[in-house]
PDB file of C-alpha atoms in Angstrom:
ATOM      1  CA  UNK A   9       1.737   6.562 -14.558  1.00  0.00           C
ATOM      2  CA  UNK A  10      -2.122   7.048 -14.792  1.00  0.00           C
ATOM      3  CA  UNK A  11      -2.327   6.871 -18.252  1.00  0.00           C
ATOM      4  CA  UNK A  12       0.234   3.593 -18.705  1.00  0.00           C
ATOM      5  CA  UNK A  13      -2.659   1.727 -15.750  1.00  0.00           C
ATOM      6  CA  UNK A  14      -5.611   3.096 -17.237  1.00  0.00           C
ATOM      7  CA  UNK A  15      -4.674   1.943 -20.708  1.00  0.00           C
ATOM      8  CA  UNK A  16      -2.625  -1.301 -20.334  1.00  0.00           C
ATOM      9  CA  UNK A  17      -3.816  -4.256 -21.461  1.00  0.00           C
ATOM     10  CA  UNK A  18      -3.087  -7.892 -22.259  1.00  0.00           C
ATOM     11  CA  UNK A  19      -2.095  -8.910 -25.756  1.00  0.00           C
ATOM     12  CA  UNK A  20      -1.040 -12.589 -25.917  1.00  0.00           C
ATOM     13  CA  UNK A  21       2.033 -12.590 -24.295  1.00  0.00           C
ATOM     14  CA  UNK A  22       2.868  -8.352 -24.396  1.00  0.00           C
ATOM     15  CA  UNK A  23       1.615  -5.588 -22.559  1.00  0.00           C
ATOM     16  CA  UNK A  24       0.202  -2.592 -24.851  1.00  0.00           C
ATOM     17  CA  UNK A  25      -0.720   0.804 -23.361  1.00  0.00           C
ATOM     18  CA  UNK A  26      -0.394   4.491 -24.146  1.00  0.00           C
ATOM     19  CA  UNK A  27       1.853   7.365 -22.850  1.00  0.00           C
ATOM     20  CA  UNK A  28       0.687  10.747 -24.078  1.00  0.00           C
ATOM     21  CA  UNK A  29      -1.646   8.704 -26.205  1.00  0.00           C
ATOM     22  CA  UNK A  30       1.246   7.062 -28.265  1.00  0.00           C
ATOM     23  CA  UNK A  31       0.800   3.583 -28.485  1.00  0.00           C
ATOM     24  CA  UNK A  32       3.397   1.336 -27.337  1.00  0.00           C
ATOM     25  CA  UNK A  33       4.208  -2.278 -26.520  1.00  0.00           C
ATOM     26  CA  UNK A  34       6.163  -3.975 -23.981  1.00  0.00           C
ATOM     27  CA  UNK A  35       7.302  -7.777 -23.909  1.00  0.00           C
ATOM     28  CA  UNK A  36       9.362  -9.919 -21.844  1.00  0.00           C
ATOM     29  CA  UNK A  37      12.441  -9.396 -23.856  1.00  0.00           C
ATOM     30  CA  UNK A  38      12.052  -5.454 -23.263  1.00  0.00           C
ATOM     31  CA  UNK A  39      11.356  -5.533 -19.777  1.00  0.00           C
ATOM     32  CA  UNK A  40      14.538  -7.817 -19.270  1.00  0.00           C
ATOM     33  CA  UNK A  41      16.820  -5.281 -21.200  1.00  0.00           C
ATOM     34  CA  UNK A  42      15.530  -1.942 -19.045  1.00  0.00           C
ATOM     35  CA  UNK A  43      16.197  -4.225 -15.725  1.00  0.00           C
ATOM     36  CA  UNK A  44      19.714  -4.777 -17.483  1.00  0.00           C
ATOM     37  CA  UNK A  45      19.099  -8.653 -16.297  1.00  0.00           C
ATOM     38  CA  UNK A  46      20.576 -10.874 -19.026  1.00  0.00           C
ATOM     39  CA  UNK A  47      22.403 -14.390 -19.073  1.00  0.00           C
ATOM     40  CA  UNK A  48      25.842 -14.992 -17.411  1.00  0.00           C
ATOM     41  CA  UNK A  49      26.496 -17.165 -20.080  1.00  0.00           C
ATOM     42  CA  UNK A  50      24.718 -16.732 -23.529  1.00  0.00           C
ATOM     43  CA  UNK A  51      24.970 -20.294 -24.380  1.00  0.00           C
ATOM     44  CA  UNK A  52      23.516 -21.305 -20.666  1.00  0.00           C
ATOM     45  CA  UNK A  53      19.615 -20.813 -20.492  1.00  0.00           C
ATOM     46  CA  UNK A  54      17.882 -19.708 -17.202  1.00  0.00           C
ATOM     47  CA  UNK A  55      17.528 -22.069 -14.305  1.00  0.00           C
ATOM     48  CA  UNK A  56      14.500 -23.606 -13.550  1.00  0.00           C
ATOM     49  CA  UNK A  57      12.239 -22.234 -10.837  1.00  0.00           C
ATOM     50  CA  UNK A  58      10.671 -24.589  -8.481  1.00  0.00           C
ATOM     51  CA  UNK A  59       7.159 -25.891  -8.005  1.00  0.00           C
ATOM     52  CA  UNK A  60       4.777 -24.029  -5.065  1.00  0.00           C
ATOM     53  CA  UNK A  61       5.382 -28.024  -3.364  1.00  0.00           C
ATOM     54  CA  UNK A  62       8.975 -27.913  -4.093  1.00  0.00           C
ATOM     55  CA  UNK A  63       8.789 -24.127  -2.170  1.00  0.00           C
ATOM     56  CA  UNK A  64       7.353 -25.125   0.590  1.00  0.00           C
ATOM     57  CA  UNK A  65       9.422 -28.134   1.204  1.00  0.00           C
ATOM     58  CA  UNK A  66      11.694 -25.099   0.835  1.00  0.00           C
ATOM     59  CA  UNK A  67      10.632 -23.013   2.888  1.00  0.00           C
ATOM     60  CA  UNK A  68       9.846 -25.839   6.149  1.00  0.00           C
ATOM     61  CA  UNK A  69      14.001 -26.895   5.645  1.00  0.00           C
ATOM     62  CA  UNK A  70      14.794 -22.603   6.135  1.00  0.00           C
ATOM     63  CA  UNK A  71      12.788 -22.783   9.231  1.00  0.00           C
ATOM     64  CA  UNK A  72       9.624 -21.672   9.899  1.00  0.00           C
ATOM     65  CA  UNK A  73       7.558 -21.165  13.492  1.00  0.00           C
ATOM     66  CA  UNK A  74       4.312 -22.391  12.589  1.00  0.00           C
ATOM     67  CA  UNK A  75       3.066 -25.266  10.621  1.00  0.00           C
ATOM     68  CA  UNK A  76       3.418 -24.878   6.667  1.00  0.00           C
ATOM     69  CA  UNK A  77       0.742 -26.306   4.417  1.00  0.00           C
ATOM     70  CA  UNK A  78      -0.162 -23.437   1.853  1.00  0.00           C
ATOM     71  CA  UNK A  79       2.230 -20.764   0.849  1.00  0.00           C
ATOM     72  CA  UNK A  80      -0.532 -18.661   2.848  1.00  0.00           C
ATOM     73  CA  UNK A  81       0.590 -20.178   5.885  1.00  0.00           C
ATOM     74  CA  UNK A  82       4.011 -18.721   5.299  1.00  0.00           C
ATOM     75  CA  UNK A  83       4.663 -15.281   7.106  1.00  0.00           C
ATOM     76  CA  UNK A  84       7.751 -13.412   6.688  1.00  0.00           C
ATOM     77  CA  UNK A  85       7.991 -12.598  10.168  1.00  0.00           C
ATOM     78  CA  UNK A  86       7.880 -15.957  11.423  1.00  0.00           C
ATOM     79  CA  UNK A  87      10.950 -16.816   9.280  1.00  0.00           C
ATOM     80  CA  UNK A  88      13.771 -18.176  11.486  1.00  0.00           C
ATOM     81  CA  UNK A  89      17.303 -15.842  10.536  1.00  0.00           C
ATOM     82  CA  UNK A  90      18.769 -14.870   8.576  1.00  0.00           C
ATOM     83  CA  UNK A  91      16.197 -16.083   5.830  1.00  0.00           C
ATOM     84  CA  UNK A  92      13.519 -13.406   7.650  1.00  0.00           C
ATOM     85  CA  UNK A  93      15.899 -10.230   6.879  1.00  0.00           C
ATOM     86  CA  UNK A  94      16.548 -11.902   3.027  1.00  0.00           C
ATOM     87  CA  UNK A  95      12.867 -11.830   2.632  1.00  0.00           C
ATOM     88  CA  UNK A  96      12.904  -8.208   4.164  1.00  0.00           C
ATOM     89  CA  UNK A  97      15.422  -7.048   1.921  1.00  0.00           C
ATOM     90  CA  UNK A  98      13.682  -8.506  -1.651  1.00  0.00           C
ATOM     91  CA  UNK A  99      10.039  -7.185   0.086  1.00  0.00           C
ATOM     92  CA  UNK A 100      11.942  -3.666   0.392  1.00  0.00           C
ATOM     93  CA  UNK A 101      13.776  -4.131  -3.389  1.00  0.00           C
ATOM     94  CA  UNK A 102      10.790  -5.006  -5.204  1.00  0.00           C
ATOM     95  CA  UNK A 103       8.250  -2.541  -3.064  1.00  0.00           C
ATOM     96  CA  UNK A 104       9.764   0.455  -1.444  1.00  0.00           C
ATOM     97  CA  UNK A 105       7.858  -1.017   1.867  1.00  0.00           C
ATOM     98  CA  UNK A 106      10.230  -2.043   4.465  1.00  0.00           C
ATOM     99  CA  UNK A 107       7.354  -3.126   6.704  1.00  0.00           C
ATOM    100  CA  UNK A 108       3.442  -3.672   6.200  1.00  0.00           C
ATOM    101  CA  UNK A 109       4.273  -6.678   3.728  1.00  0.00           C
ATOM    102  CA  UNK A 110       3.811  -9.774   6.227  1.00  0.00           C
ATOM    103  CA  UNK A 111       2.805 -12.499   3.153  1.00  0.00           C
ATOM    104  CA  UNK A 112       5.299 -14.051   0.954  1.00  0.00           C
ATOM    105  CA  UNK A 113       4.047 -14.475  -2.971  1.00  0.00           C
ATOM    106  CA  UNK A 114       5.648 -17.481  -5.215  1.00  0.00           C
ATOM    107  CA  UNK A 115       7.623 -14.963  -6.717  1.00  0.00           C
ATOM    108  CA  UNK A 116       9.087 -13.632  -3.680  1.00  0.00           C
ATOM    109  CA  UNK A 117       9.965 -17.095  -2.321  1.00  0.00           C
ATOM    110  CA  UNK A 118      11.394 -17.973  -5.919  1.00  0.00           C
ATOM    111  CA  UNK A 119      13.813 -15.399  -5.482  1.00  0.00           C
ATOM    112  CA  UNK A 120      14.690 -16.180  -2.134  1.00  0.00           C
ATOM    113  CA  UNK A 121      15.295 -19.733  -3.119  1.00  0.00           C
ATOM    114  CA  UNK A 122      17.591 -18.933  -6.379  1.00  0.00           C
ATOM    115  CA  UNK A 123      19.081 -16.907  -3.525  1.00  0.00           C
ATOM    116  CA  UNK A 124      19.948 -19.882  -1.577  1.00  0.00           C
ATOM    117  CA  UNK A 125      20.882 -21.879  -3.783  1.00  0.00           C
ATOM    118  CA  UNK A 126      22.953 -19.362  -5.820  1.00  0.00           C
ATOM    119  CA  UNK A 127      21.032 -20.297  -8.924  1.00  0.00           C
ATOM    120  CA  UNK A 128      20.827 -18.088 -12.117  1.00  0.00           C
ATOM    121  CA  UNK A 129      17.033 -17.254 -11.629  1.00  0.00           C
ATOM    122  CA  UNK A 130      15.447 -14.688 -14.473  1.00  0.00           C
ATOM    123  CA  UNK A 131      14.168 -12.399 -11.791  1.00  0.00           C
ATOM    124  CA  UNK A 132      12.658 -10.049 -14.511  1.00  0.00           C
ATOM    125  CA  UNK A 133      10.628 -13.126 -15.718  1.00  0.00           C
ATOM    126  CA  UNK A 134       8.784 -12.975 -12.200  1.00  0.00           C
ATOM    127  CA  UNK A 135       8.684  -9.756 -12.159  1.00  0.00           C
ATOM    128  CA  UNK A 136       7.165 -10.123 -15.240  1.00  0.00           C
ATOM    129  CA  UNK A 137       4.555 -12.411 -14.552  1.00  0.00           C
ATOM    130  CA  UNK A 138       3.212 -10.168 -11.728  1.00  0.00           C
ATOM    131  CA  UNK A 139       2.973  -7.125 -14.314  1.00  0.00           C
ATOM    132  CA  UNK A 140       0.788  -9.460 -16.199  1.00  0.00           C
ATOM    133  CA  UNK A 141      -1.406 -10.525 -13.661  1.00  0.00           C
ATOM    134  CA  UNK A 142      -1.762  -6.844 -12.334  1.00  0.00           C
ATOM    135  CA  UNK A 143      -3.205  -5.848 -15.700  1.00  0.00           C
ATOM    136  CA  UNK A 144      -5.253  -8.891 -16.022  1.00  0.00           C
ATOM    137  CA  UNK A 145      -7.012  -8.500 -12.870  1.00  0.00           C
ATOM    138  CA  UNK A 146      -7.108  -4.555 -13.035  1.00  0.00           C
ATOM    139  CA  UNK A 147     -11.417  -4.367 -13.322  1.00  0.00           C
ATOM    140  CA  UNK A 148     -11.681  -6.316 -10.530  1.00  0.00           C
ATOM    141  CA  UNK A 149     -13.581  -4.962  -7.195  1.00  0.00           C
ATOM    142  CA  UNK A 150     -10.995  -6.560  -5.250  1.00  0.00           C
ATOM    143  CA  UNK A 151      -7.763  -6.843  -7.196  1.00  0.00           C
ATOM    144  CA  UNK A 152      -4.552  -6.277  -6.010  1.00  0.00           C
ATOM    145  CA  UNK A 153      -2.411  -3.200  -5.297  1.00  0.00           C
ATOM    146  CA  UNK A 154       0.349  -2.742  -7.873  1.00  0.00           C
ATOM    147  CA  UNK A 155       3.198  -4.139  -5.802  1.00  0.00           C
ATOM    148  CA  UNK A 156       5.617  -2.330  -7.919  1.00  0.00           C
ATOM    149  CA  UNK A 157       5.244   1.258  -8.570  1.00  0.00           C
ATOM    150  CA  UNK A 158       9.158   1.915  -8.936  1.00  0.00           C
ATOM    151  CA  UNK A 159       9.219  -1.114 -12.070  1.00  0.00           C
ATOM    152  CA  UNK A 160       6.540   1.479 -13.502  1.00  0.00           C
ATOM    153  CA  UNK A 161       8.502   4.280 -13.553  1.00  0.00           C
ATOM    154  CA  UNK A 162      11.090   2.238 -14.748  1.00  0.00           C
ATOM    155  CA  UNK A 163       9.180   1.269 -17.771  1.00  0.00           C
ATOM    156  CA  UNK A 164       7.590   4.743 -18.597  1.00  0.00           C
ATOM    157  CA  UNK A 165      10.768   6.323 -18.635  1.00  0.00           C
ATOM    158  CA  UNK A 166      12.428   3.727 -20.790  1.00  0.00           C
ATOM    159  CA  UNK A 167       9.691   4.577 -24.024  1.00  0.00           C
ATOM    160  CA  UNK A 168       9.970   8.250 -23.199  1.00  0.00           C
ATOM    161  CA  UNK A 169      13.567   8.163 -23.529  1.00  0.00           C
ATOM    162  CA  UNK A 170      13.313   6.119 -26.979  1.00  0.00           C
ATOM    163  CA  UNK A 171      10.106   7.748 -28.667  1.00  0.00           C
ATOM    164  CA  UNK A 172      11.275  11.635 -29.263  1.00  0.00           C
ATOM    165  CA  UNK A 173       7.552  12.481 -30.301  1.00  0.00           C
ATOM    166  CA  UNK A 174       6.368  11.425 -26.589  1.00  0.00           C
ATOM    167  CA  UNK A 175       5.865  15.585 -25.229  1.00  0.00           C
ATOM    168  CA  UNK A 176       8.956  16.073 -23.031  1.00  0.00           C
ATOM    169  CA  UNK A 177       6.397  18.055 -20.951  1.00  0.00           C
ATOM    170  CA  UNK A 178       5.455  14.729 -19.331  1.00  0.00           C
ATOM    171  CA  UNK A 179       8.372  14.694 -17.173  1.00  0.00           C
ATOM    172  CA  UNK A 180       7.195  18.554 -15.477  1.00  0.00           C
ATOM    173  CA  UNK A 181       7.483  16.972 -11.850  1.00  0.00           C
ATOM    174  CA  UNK A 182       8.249  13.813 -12.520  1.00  0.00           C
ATOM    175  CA  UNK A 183      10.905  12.074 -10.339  1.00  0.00           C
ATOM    176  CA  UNK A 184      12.461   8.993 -11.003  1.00  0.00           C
ATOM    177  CA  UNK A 185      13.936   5.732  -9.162  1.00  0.00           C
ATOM    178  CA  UNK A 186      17.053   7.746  -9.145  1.00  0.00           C
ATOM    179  CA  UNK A 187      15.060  10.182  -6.631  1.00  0.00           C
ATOM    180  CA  UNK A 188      13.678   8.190  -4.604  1.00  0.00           C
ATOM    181  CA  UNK A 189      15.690   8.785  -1.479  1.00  0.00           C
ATOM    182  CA  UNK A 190      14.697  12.803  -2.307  1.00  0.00           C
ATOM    183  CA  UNK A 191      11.175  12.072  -2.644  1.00  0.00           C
ATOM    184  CA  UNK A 192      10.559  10.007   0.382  1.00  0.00           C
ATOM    185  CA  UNK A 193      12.065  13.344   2.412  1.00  0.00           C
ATOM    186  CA  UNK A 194       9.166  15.564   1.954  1.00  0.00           C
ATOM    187  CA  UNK A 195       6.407  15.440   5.001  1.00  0.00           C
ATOM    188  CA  UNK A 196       3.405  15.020   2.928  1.00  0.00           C
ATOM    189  CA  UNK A 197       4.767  11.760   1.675  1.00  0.00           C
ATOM    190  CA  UNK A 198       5.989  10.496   5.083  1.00  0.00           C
ATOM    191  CA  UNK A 199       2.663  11.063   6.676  1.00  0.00           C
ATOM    192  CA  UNK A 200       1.137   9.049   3.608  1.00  0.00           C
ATOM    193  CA  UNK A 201       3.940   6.828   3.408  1.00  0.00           C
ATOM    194  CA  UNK A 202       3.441   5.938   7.170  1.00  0.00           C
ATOM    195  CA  UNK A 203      -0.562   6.242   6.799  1.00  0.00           C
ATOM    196  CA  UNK A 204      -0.295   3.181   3.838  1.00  0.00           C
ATOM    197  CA  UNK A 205       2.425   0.856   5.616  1.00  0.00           C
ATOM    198  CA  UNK A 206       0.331   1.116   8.910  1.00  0.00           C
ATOM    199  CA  UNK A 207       2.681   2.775  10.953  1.00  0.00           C
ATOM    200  CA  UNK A 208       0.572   5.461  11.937  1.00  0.00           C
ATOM    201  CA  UNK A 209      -3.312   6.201  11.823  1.00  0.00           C
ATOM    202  CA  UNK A 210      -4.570   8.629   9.741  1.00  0.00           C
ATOM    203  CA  UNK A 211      -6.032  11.725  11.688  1.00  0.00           C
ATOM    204  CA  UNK A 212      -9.675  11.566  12.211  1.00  0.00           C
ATOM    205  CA  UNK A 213     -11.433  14.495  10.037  1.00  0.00           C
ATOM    206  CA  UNK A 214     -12.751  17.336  11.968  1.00  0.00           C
ATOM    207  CA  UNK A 215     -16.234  17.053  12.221  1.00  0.00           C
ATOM    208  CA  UNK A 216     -18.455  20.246  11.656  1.00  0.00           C
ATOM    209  CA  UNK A 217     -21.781  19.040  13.062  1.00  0.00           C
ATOM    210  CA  UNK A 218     -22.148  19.969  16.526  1.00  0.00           C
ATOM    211  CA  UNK A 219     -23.583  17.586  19.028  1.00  0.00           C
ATOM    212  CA  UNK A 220     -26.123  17.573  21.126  1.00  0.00           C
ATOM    213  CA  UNK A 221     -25.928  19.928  24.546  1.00  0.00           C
ATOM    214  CA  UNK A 222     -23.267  22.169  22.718  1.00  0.00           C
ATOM    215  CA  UNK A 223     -25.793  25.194  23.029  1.00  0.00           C
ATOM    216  CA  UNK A 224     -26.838  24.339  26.632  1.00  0.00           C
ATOM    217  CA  UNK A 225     -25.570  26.902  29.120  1.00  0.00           C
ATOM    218  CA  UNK A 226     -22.801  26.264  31.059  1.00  0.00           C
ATOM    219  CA  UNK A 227     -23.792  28.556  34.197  1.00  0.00           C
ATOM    220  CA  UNK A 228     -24.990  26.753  36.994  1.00  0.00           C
ATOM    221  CA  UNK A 229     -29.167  26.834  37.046  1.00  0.00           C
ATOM    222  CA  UNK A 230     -30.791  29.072  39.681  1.00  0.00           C
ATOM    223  CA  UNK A 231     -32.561  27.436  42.552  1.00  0.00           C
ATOM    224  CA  UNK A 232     -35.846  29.463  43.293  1.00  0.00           C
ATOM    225  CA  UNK A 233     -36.242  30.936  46.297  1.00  0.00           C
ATOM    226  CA  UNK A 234     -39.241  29.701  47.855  1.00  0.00           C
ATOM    227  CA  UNK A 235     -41.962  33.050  48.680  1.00  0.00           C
ATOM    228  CA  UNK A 236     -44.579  32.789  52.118  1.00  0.00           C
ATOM    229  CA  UNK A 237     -47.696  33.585  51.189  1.00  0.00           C
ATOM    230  CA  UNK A 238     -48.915  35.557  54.642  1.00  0.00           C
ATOM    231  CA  UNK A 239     -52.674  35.698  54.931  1.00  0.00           C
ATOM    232  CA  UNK A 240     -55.016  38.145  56.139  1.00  0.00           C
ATOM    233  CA  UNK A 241     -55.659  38.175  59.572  1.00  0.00           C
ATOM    234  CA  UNK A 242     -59.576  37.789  60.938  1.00  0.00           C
ATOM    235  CA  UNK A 243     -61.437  40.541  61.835  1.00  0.00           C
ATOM    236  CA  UNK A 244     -62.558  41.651  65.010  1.00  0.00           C
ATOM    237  CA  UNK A 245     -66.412  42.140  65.884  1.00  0.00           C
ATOM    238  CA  UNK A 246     -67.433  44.571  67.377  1.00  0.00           C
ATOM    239  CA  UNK A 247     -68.491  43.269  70.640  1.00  0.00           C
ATOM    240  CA  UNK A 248     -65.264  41.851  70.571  1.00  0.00           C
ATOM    241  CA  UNK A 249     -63.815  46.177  69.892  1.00  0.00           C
ATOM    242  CA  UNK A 250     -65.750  46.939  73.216  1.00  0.00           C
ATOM    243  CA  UNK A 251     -64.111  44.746  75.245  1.00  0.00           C
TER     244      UNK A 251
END
């Protein structure tokens, strides 16, 4: 999965990368056929998805707790039911995250609304177009995680199985959307898991330095004893002796 981020890049309308340095190239028409999404219909063409306005009229008619005027206004949570636990359910299909996700993309809400309106959407086109802008926008300081590392897999597995000379020692521990459930039982990955979603904060590291006063003894000081200095007593004359 390294390799396929590290190489990717964006050739008019394809994606081309390398697995175990083999070049390959992936398209819309590719990445539809591995999601096995394809026409009801052959004749019938793909409905067509809605404008951001026309989602957001959208979205307001759903229900929505606080005023909408940007899709970055829109919060999952704040979804009235049962359109928030729809929105949970394609955050959780498309991620692996069932919570930590709070903002709702144009893709997301484009599903959501095909969903509604029982419309024949091409999800893998949307899917699609966030591959894209993922690899676009890779170099950048601030770019996005890759929402969906599962899709990945997905693809990698797809050229492995169809290009023999790929090394079939690339899948030595490599588990696939197939073993998820598995994976997602072993406690290193649920302390990360819960660590990334924000479920849990990540331990503080032991630090070695030692502060100040750590040497200082923890016995109680000694109070000195305070010593009487006598003097010497005057001596007698000797007029003084013959008395």
């Amino acid at each position: 999965m390294q390799e396929f981020w590290a190489t990717a890049k964006l050739h008019h309308n394809s994606i081309r990368f390398k697995i175990d340095t083999k070049k390959s190239v992936l398209d819309l028409e590719a990445f539809r056929e591995m999601l096995y999404i394809s026409l009801r219909i052959p004749s019938q063409s793909f409905a067509e998805l809605p404008t951001v306005e026309e989602i957001l009229e959208f979205l307001r008619n759903i229900g929505h707790s606080h005023e909408i005027r940007h899709l970055t206004d829109v919060n999952v949570n704040k979804l009235y039911q049962p359109w928030r636990s729809f929105a949970s359910v394609i955050n959780k299909c498309l991620t692996g995250k069932s919570s930590g996700i709070d903002s709702f993309r144009l893709s997301q809400a484009q599903i959501l609304w095909g969903f509604y309106h029982r419309i024949n959407v091409d999800f893998a086109y949307l899917i699609w177009e966030d591959f894209v802008y993922q690899v676009e926008h890779k170099n950048q300081k601030r770019s996005n995680e890759m929402y969906y590392p599962r899709f990945t897999k997905v693809i990698i597995d797809y050229f492995m199985t169809r290009k023999p000379s790929i090394s079939r020692q690339n899948k030595i521990n490599w588990h696939y959307v197939r073993d998820d459930v598995l994976f997602s039982t072993i406690k290193v990955y649920k302390e990360y898991y819960a660590c990334a979603t924000g479920e849990a904060t990540p331990k503080p590291k032991a630090s070695s330095k030692k502060k100040k006063g750590d040497f200082a003894s923890s016995t109680t000081p000694l109070t000195p004893t305070p010593t009487t200095t006598v003097g010497s007593a005057p001596r007698l004359s000797a007029t003084a002796k013959g008395k």
